[in-house]
């Protein structure tokens, strides 16, 4: 009622104003002409109209405000009467809530505090055990004898033999069968020769032997890819499939920067091209690698700083944290005390896993990006989001992209093309990986216990079980458990066997 009375009064005032204006326009005032009076009246009417519009806007705002206040009062009353609605708890999977940043920060804080307590306890019990000079002794027994370095230098012979063989094949001096036999002999010697030296030469330390065998394994995979790609190029040239040859051996110009020269087979068979591939952070050979525009010095220096920092951190934590736990685990392992063995395994799991994560970042991010930036190597996808793995297969496909690409390109797909099933091909890939894991561990330690081999082959039933029965977060948790528990178990087994084989015999 109050709103309607106000509107009526406003309308009556407006009518009276217009009537007064019409009367004033008909009568002269103070001797002025009717035209002058009329123009003055029009001006007064326009002024009155402006003021009336302002009053209209103010009245409309007042009406709108009063309506909002009424609506707010009604909502307040409704809220007091009813305060519930259908909704899910935040931690329920169907709620759609996924912002757990605060919980993640809490986990990080708790992890830091717990490990800080363990580190302080370690310092109070053992003192400072970090000794940089001791690290040198891990690589050298005799300062005048460097067998590991000599083996690395000798590896150039196998590189030159592979290049020479491909040059002879490109000219037709070697038949395909002869070239294949030369490559097979060359790569077989690459695996057996350094292993024989490590086993027979006493001055080769376990760490130095593992380093050398790792380099020879990388070269073996690289030269195998080099052999395959050049063979494919010869097959394409023989078949005169020009379009397909250009797409494979000479990629389209968008892969190259201005000034980069494209190479076609056999123009790639040069020392420069060969050694670029040897040092490039990849295992798969191409005639023309994608190249980055230039070298970013700031990026290069950051990666170099990370490499130096994490190297010191890895060495320090291994000496201060890992070695005391391993040494204290020998007695429970000898006595076969299962409860104490389990306790030592769980104690070892945390530092072992932390060191593994640091090594992953040091090698796959810092070191490989440093090498790629130095060589202007464009493909920097050395890993993917393996930490989100919901299956074991996804983890092995994404945590080491260079090895995965090599297995897919030169082993898995050729097996499929040969008529083998996917299950057989996947099993063969795991078998090859298990062989190299055991090769890189057992030969430097000079003992064959097959713990690494069995650990890799155990991934097959684990992958089947996780893929079949676990999904989502449960699968991801299973993958993390296999990484955190599996590795320290293998470490304990090898260290125990090495200790029993060497140090206990010396003590006896």
XYZ file of C-alpha atoms in Angstrom:
508
model
C 0.000 0.000 0.000
C 2.788 2.436 0.794
C 4.412 1.864 -2.627
C 1.126 2.492 -4.559
C 0.382 5.774 -2.631
C 3.849 7.095 -3.464
C 3.410 6.325 -7.177
C -0.029 8.061 -7.238
C 1.300 11.230 -5.603
C 4.203 11.333 -8.096
C 1.749 11.051 -11.051
C -0.539 13.862 -9.760
C 2.436 16.222 -9.324
C 3.627 15.486 -12.851
C 0.141 16.306 -14.362
C -0.031 19.595 -12.447
C 3.385 20.599 -13.777
C 2.412 19.990 -17.412
C -0.899 21.936 -16.962
C 0.901 24.946 -15.496
C 3.322 24.877 -18.406
C 0.472 24.991 -20.989
C -1.263 27.954 -19.245
C 2.001 29.883 -19.015
C 2.619 29.473 -22.734
C -0.693 31.290 -23.609
C -0.202 34.482 -21.511
C 2.532 37.182 -22.015
C 4.497 38.068 -18.860
C 5.899 41.570 -17.957
C 5.341 42.960 -21.476
C 7.356 40.258 -23.290
C 6.087 38.756 -26.506
C 4.237 35.448 -26.554
C 7.118 33.767 -28.418
C 9.607 34.743 -25.743
C 7.270 33.538 -23.040
C 6.710 30.328 -24.912
C 10.471 29.624 -25.229
C 10.947 30.381 -21.551
C 8.145 28.000 -20.689
C 9.717 25.269 -22.836
C 13.020 25.729 -21.049
C 11.272 25.479 -17.691
C 9.476 22.315 -18.837
C 12.787 20.687 -19.949
C 14.359 21.561 -16.612
C 11.396 20.098 -14.796
C 11.604 16.963 -16.960
C 15.295 16.438 -15.985
C 14.519 16.766 -12.319
C 11.514 14.490 -12.688
C 13.696 11.811 -14.372
C 16.144 11.982 -11.494
C 13.286 11.565 -9.052
C 12.025 8.596 -11.120
C 15.433 6.867 -10.954
C 15.740 7.466 -7.240
C 12.241 6.122 -6.700
C 12.986 3.041 -8.816
C 16.143 2.406 -6.820
C 14.212 2.715 -3.626
C 11.580 0.275 -4.877
C 14.293 -2.215 -5.987
C 16.057 -1.908 -2.649
C 12.871 -2.511 -0.739
C 12.105 -5.599 -2.831
C 15.628 -6.992 -2.207
C 15.260 -6.411 1.495
C 11.933 -8.250 1.508
C 13.450 -11.137 -0.458
C 16.423 -11.274 1.912
C 14.118 -11.364 4.912
C 12.157 -14.211 3.327
C 15.408 -16.118 2.606
C 16.600 -15.598 6.181
C 13.374 -17.007 7.467
C 13.658 -19.963 5.034
C 17.220 -20.653 6.192
C 16.102 -20.684 9.782
C 13.355 -23.133 8.944
C 15.492 -25.464 6.737
C 19.316 -25.874 6.762
C 19.819 -29.249 5.033
C 20.079 -30.358 1.406
C 21.105 -33.512 -0.428
C 24.936 -33.625 -0.693
C 27.907 -35.999 -0.345
C 30.805 -35.902 2.092
C 33.966 -34.386 0.618
C 36.057 -37.530 1.088
C 33.450 -39.665 -0.711
C 34.561 -40.647 -4.214
C 31.191 -39.549 -5.681
C 31.406 -36.022 -4.259
C 33.501 -34.723 -7.140
C 35.898 -32.999 -4.750
C 39.548 -33.268 -5.766
C 41.420 -30.389 -4.126
C 43.664 -32.204 -1.644
C 46.532 -29.716 -1.711
C 46.334 -29.128 2.045
C 46.519 -32.873 2.752
C 49.469 -33.177 0.359
C 51.270 -30.339 2.154
C 50.557 -32.054 5.472
C 52.065 -35.304 4.162
C 55.171 -33.456 3.004
C 55.566 -31.741 6.394
C 55.123 -35.040 8.248
C 57.615 -36.744 5.924
C 60.193 -34.023 6.496
C 59.719 -34.086 10.273
C 59.896 -37.879 10.537
C 62.982 -38.112 8.357
C 64.594 -35.241 10.246
C 64.102 -37.232 13.454
C 65.634 -40.326 11.862
C 68.543 -38.313 10.504
C 69.208 -36.742 13.917
C 69.007 -40.168 15.551
C 71.475 -41.466 12.987
C 73.926 -38.638 13.723
C 73.686 -39.199 17.479
C 74.274 -42.946 17.114
C 76.939 -43.124 14.386
C 78.385 -39.620 14.151
C 79.359 -38.107 10.794
C 80.145 -40.910 8.323
C 80.402 -38.862 5.118
C 83.851 -39.326 3.573
C 84.387 -37.963 0.030
C 87.762 -39.704 -0.276
C 86.096 -43.069 0.253
C 84.024 -42.463 -2.899
C 87.192 -42.463 -4.998
C 88.130 -45.882 -3.631
C 84.831 -47.234 -4.930
C 86.116 -46.646 -8.480
C 89.855 -47.287 -7.961
C 91.667 -49.972 -6.013
C 95.049 -49.029 -7.387
C 95.705 -45.353 -8.224
C 98.079 -46.455 -11.023
C 95.634 -48.893 -12.609
C 92.437 -47.624 -14.241
C 90.842 -50.659 -15.902
C 87.358 -49.131 -16.049
C 88.609 -46.041 -17.894
C 90.582 -48.246 -20.305
C 87.461 -50.256 -21.078
C 85.542 -47.064 -21.859
C 88.277 -46.018 -24.310
C 88.268 -49.459 -25.945
C 84.532 -49.101 -26.644
C 85.418 -46.785 -29.549
C 86.664 -49.832 -31.463
C 83.150 -51.318 -31.560
C 81.701 -47.985 -32.698
C 84.170 -47.751 -35.599
C 83.518 -51.377 -36.612
C 79.768 -50.718 -36.807
C 80.311 -47.589 -38.927
C 82.757 -49.380 -41.253
C 80.324 -52.263 -41.732
C 77.486 -49.923 -42.676
C 79.701 -48.086 -45.160
C 80.629 -51.358 -46.852
C 76.974 -52.389 -46.980
C 75.982 -49.059 -48.555
C 78.601 -49.520 -51.314
C 77.673 -53.158 -51.913
C 81.076 -54.459 -50.791
C 79.361 -56.560 -48.122
C 76.256 -58.625 -48.759
C 73.385 -58.354 -46.303
C 74.267 -61.719 -44.790
C 77.922 -60.791 -44.280
C 76.978 -57.414 -42.793
C 74.491 -59.081 -40.450
C 77.114 -61.564 -39.241
C 79.695 -58.820 -38.665
C 77.180 -56.786 -36.648
C 76.199 -59.832 -34.586
C 79.823 -60.711 -33.786
C 80.628 -57.086 -32.955
C 77.702 -56.726 -30.546
C 78.249 -60.143 -28.968
C 81.852 -59.181 -28.159
C 80.532 -55.871 -26.773
C 78.635 -57.776 -24.090
C 81.125 -60.539 -23.328
C 84.468 -58.714 -23.477
C 83.857 -56.119 -20.702
C 82.114 -58.753 -18.577
C 85.159 -61.030 -18.868
C 87.503 -58.180 -17.937
C 85.398 -57.268 -14.884
C 85.296 -60.888 -13.745
C 88.975 -61.667 -14.331
C 90.773 -58.430 -13.402
C 90.872 -58.047 -9.587
C 91.529 -54.294 -9.699
C 88.072 -53.603 -11.163
C 85.820 -52.483 -8.300
C 82.087 -53.327 -8.230
C 81.112 -49.685 -8.751
C 83.606 -49.251 -11.590
C 82.447 -52.502 -13.170
C 78.795 -51.469 -12.998
C 79.664 -48.109 -14.579
C 81.550 -49.738 -17.462
C 78.916 -52.380 -18.113
C 76.238 -49.683 -18.101
C 78.108 -47.769 -20.824
C 78.598 -50.915 -22.910
C 74.919 -51.819 -22.545
C 73.879 -48.373 -23.769
C 76.273 -48.674 -26.732
C 74.911 -52.135 -27.524
C 71.349 -50.812 -27.735
C 72.451 -47.785 -29.780
C 74.418 -49.833 -32.316
C 71.550 -52.287 -32.666
C 69.247 -49.385 -33.533
C 71.899 -47.975 -35.888
C 72.057 -51.306 -37.716
C 68.276 -51.620 -38.041
C 67.614 -48.077 -39.292
C 70.319 -48.246 -41.961
C 68.992 -51.624 -43.073
C 65.487 -50.137 -43.405
C 66.899 -47.299 -45.489
C 68.595 -49.781 -47.839
C 65.367 -51.731 -48.187
C 63.489 -48.560 -49.078
C 66.139 -47.546 -51.588
C 66.038 -50.980 -53.201
C 62.275 -50.894 -53.471
C 62.486 -47.374 -54.958
C 59.684 -46.190 -52.686
C 60.681 -42.532 -52.959
C 57.750 -41.071 -51.073
C 58.090 -43.464 -48.154
C 61.867 -43.093 -48.155
C 61.576 -39.326 -47.888
C 59.136 -39.574 -44.997
C 61.346 -41.974 -43.026
C 64.955 -41.173 -43.870
C 64.464 -37.490 -44.765
C 61.726 -35.998 -42.598
C 59.763 -33.002 -43.765
C 61.273 -29.508 -43.311
C 59.190 -28.595 -40.284
C 61.409 -30.802 -38.114
C 64.442 -28.619 -38.778
C 65.496 -25.149 -37.944
C 66.749 -22.690 -40.525
C 70.303 -23.503 -41.449
C 70.127 -27.216 -40.478
C 71.073 -29.547 -43.283
C 68.918 -32.565 -44.066
C 70.719 -35.861 -44.556
C 69.628 -38.768 -46.721
C 71.045 -42.286 -46.800
C 73.967 -42.997 -47.266
C 75.068 -39.436 -46.490
C 74.556 -40.145 -42.797
C 77.435 -42.660 -42.603
C 80.019 -40.240 -41.220
C 82.110 -40.058 -38.066
C 80.376 -36.828 -37.045
C 76.896 -38.307 -37.404
C 77.907 -41.507 -35.614
C 79.379 -39.822 -32.560
C 76.518 -37.344 -32.337
C 74.217 -40.339 -31.977
C 76.565 -41.993 -29.466
C 76.447 -38.972 -27.144
C 72.806 -38.018 -27.816
C 70.371 -38.832 -24.979
C 68.464 -41.460 -26.967
C 68.758 -45.130 -27.880
C 66.852 -44.920 -31.176
C 68.743 -43.788 -34.248
C 67.401 -41.378 -36.877
C 69.068 -39.834 -39.877
C 67.789 -36.381 -38.890
C 67.080 -35.715 -35.239
C 64.850 -32.778 -34.208
C 67.097 -29.905 -33.160
C 66.513 -27.018 -30.763
C 67.184 -23.426 -31.966
C 70.213 -22.842 -29.765
C 71.926 -23.451 -26.424
C 70.342 -21.670 -23.446
C 73.183 -20.954 -21.041
C 70.917 -20.298 -18.051
C 69.124 -23.622 -18.588
C 72.466 -25.405 -19.026
C 73.920 -23.940 -15.823
C 70.811 -24.833 -13.802
C 71.022 -28.455 -14.918
C 74.757 -28.524 -14.164
C 74.151 -27.160 -10.656
C 71.454 -29.816 -10.078
C 73.805 -32.562 -11.228
C 76.556 -31.475 -8.836
C 74.163 -30.911 -5.936
C 72.347 -34.243 -6.233
C 75.623 -36.129 -6.721
C 76.888 -34.839 -3.384
C 73.521 -35.470 -1.739
C 73.298 -39.043 -3.042
C 76.799 -39.862 -1.844
C 76.262 -38.261 1.564
C 72.909 -39.948 2.249
C 74.236 -43.321 1.120
C 77.191 -43.156 3.487
C 75.314 -41.634 6.407
C 71.935 -43.377 6.146
C 71.937 -46.454 3.924
C 75.190 -48.171 4.882
C 74.549 -48.272 8.689
C 71.100 -49.817 8.132
C 72.515 -52.415 5.748
C 75.336 -53.285 8.134
C 72.894 -53.708 11.013
C 70.766 -56.009 8.839
C 73.440 -58.669 8.334
C 72.957 -60.359 11.706
C 69.141 -60.820 11.374
C 69.655 -62.176 7.854
C 72.228 -64.713 9.028
C 70.023 -65.797 11.944
C 66.910 -65.842 9.708
C 65.037 -63.784 12.308
C 61.921 -62.913 10.295
C 60.590 -60.224 12.611
C 63.909 -58.343 12.755
C 64.448 -58.889 9.034
C 61.077 -57.287 8.321
C 61.913 -54.383 10.633
C 65.255 -53.809 8.852
C 63.557 -54.061 5.466
C 61.041 -51.375 6.413
C 63.816 -49.198 7.837
C 65.746 -49.541 4.609
C 62.714 -48.881 2.393
C 62.461 -45.151 3.139
C 66.095 -44.087 2.481
C 66.365 -46.481 -0.467
C 63.244 -45.060 -2.080
C 64.307 -41.479 -1.397
C 67.688 -42.134 -3.027
C 65.967 -43.799 -5.986
C 63.780 -40.720 -6.529
C 66.828 -38.457 -6.332
C 68.682 -40.654 -8.818
C 65.706 -40.527 -11.182
C 65.673 -36.737 -11.104
C 69.478 -36.528 -11.394
C 69.684 -38.872 -14.377
C 66.466 -38.468 -16.364
C 65.919 -34.747 -15.807
C 69.164 -33.002 -14.939
C 71.789 -35.090 -16.759
C 69.836 -35.941 -19.896
C 68.525 -32.396 -20.276
C 72.070 -31.091 -19.808
C 73.342 -33.375 -22.578
C 70.391 -32.581 -24.835
C 70.856 -28.838 -24.388
C 74.574 -29.111 -25.088
C 73.930 -31.078 -28.304
C 70.776 -29.096 -29.238
C 68.810 -32.349 -29.186
C 65.150 -31.395 -29.559
C 63.244 -34.380 -28.130
C 63.274 -33.876 -24.345
C 60.594 -36.432 -23.437
C 62.753 -38.674 -21.266
C 59.905 -39.628 -18.910
C 56.174 -39.204 -18.513
C 53.811 -39.209 -15.529
C 54.811 -42.627 -14.192
C 53.906 -41.451 -10.668
C 50.225 -41.621 -11.733
C 50.565 -45.243 -12.872
C 47.494 -47.314 -12.124
C 49.031 -50.450 -13.666
C 52.509 -51.942 -13.580
C 52.622 -51.924 -17.376
C 51.977 -48.175 -17.483
C 54.844 -47.602 -15.046
C 57.373 -49.524 -17.134
C 56.185 -47.741 -20.290
C 56.571 -44.219 -18.892
C 59.348 -44.012 -16.340
C 62.160 -44.626 -18.880
C 61.037 -43.369 -22.299
C 64.354 -43.978 -24.191
C 64.387 -47.676 -23.242
C 60.648 -48.008 -23.876
C 60.997 -46.507 -27.356
C 63.858 -48.872 -28.156
C 61.941 -51.947 -26.953
C 58.838 -50.914 -28.855
C 60.647 -50.079 -32.084
C 63.325 -52.785 -32.280
C 61.964 -55.701 -30.248
C 58.227 -55.677 -29.493
C 56.854 -54.620 -32.907
C 59.250 -56.884 -34.878
C 58.008 -59.802 -32.777
C 54.398 -58.869 -33.563
C 55.213 -58.621 -37.268
C 56.807 -62.068 -37.059
C 53.497 -63.522 -35.918
C 53.949 -63.719 -32.142
C 51.046 -62.790 -29.869
C 51.006 -59.737 -27.616
C 51.415 -61.831 -24.458
C 54.463 -63.633 -25.832
C 55.969 -60.356 -27.085
C 55.458 -58.609 -23.739
C 56.971 -61.574 -21.908
C 59.972 -61.455 -24.237
C 60.456 -57.739 -23.493
C 60.421 -58.425 -19.732
C 62.813 -61.346 -20.260
C 65.272 -59.106 -22.126
C 64.993 -56.442 -19.421
C 65.530 -59.061 -16.706
C 68.683 -60.287 -18.458
C 70.222 -56.806 -18.592
C 69.263 -56.067 -14.965
C 71.037 -59.224 -13.833
C 73.961 -58.520 -16.175
C 74.469 -55.067 -14.656
C 74.345 -56.339 -11.059
C 75.729 -59.863 -10.887
C 78.807 -59.365 -13.095
C 80.215 -56.339 -11.180
C 79.576 -58.124 -7.859
C 81.150 -61.321 -9.302
C 78.318 -63.504 -8.058
C 75.189 -64.866 -9.731
C 72.140 -65.037 -7.503
C 69.427 -64.055 -10.043
C 67.647 -61.750 -7.576
C 67.369 -58.954 -10.157
C 66.300 -61.423 -12.848
C 63.560 -62.896 -10.667
C 62.477 -59.438 -9.543
C 61.917 -58.342 -13.149
C 60.146 -61.543 -14.122
C 57.916 -61.187 -11.045
C 56.589 -58.016 -12.685
C 54.618 -60.177 -15.148
C 52.243 -61.801 -12.602
C 52.142 -58.553 -10.635
C 51.118 -56.654 -13.771
C 48.405 -59.227 -14.477
C 47.091 -59.089 -10.897
C 47.038 -55.284 -10.652
C 45.482 -54.888 -14.100
C 42.839 -57.520 -13.372
C 41.753 -56.795 -9.808
C 42.843 -53.243 -8.914
C 41.732 -49.967 -10.439
C 42.299 -46.259 -9.921
C 43.885 -45.272 -6.622
C 44.201 -48.892 -5.491
C 46.229 -49.739 -8.585
C 48.418 -46.683 -8.080
C 49.025 -47.657 -4.442
C 49.982 -51.190 -5.547
C 52.514 -49.790 -8.019
C 54.046 -47.557 -5.329
C 54.224 -50.495 -2.890
C 56.045 -52.633 -5.443
C 58.588 -49.840 -5.999
C 59.104 -49.001 -2.317
C 59.317 -52.582 -0.984
C 60.693 -54.527 -3.958
C 63.915 -52.581 -4.438
C 65.194 -52.639 -0.831
C 64.424 -56.361 -0.656
C 66.669 -56.997 -3.682
C 69.335 -54.679 -2.212
C 69.346 -56.611 1.060
C 69.605 -59.932 -0.740
C 72.578 -58.871 -2.848
C 74.369 -57.141 0.027
C 73.869 -60.134 2.292
C 75.208 -62.556 -0.322
C 78.146 -60.267 -1.095
C 78.938 -59.947 2.614
C 78.738 -63.714 3.164
C 80.873 -64.418 0.089
C 83.666 -61.939 0.861
C 83.820 -60.416 4.331
C 82.748 -63.405 6.404
C 85.323 -65.589 4.649
C 87.976 -62.973 5.417
C 86.862 -62.916 9.052
C 86.993 -66.718 9.226
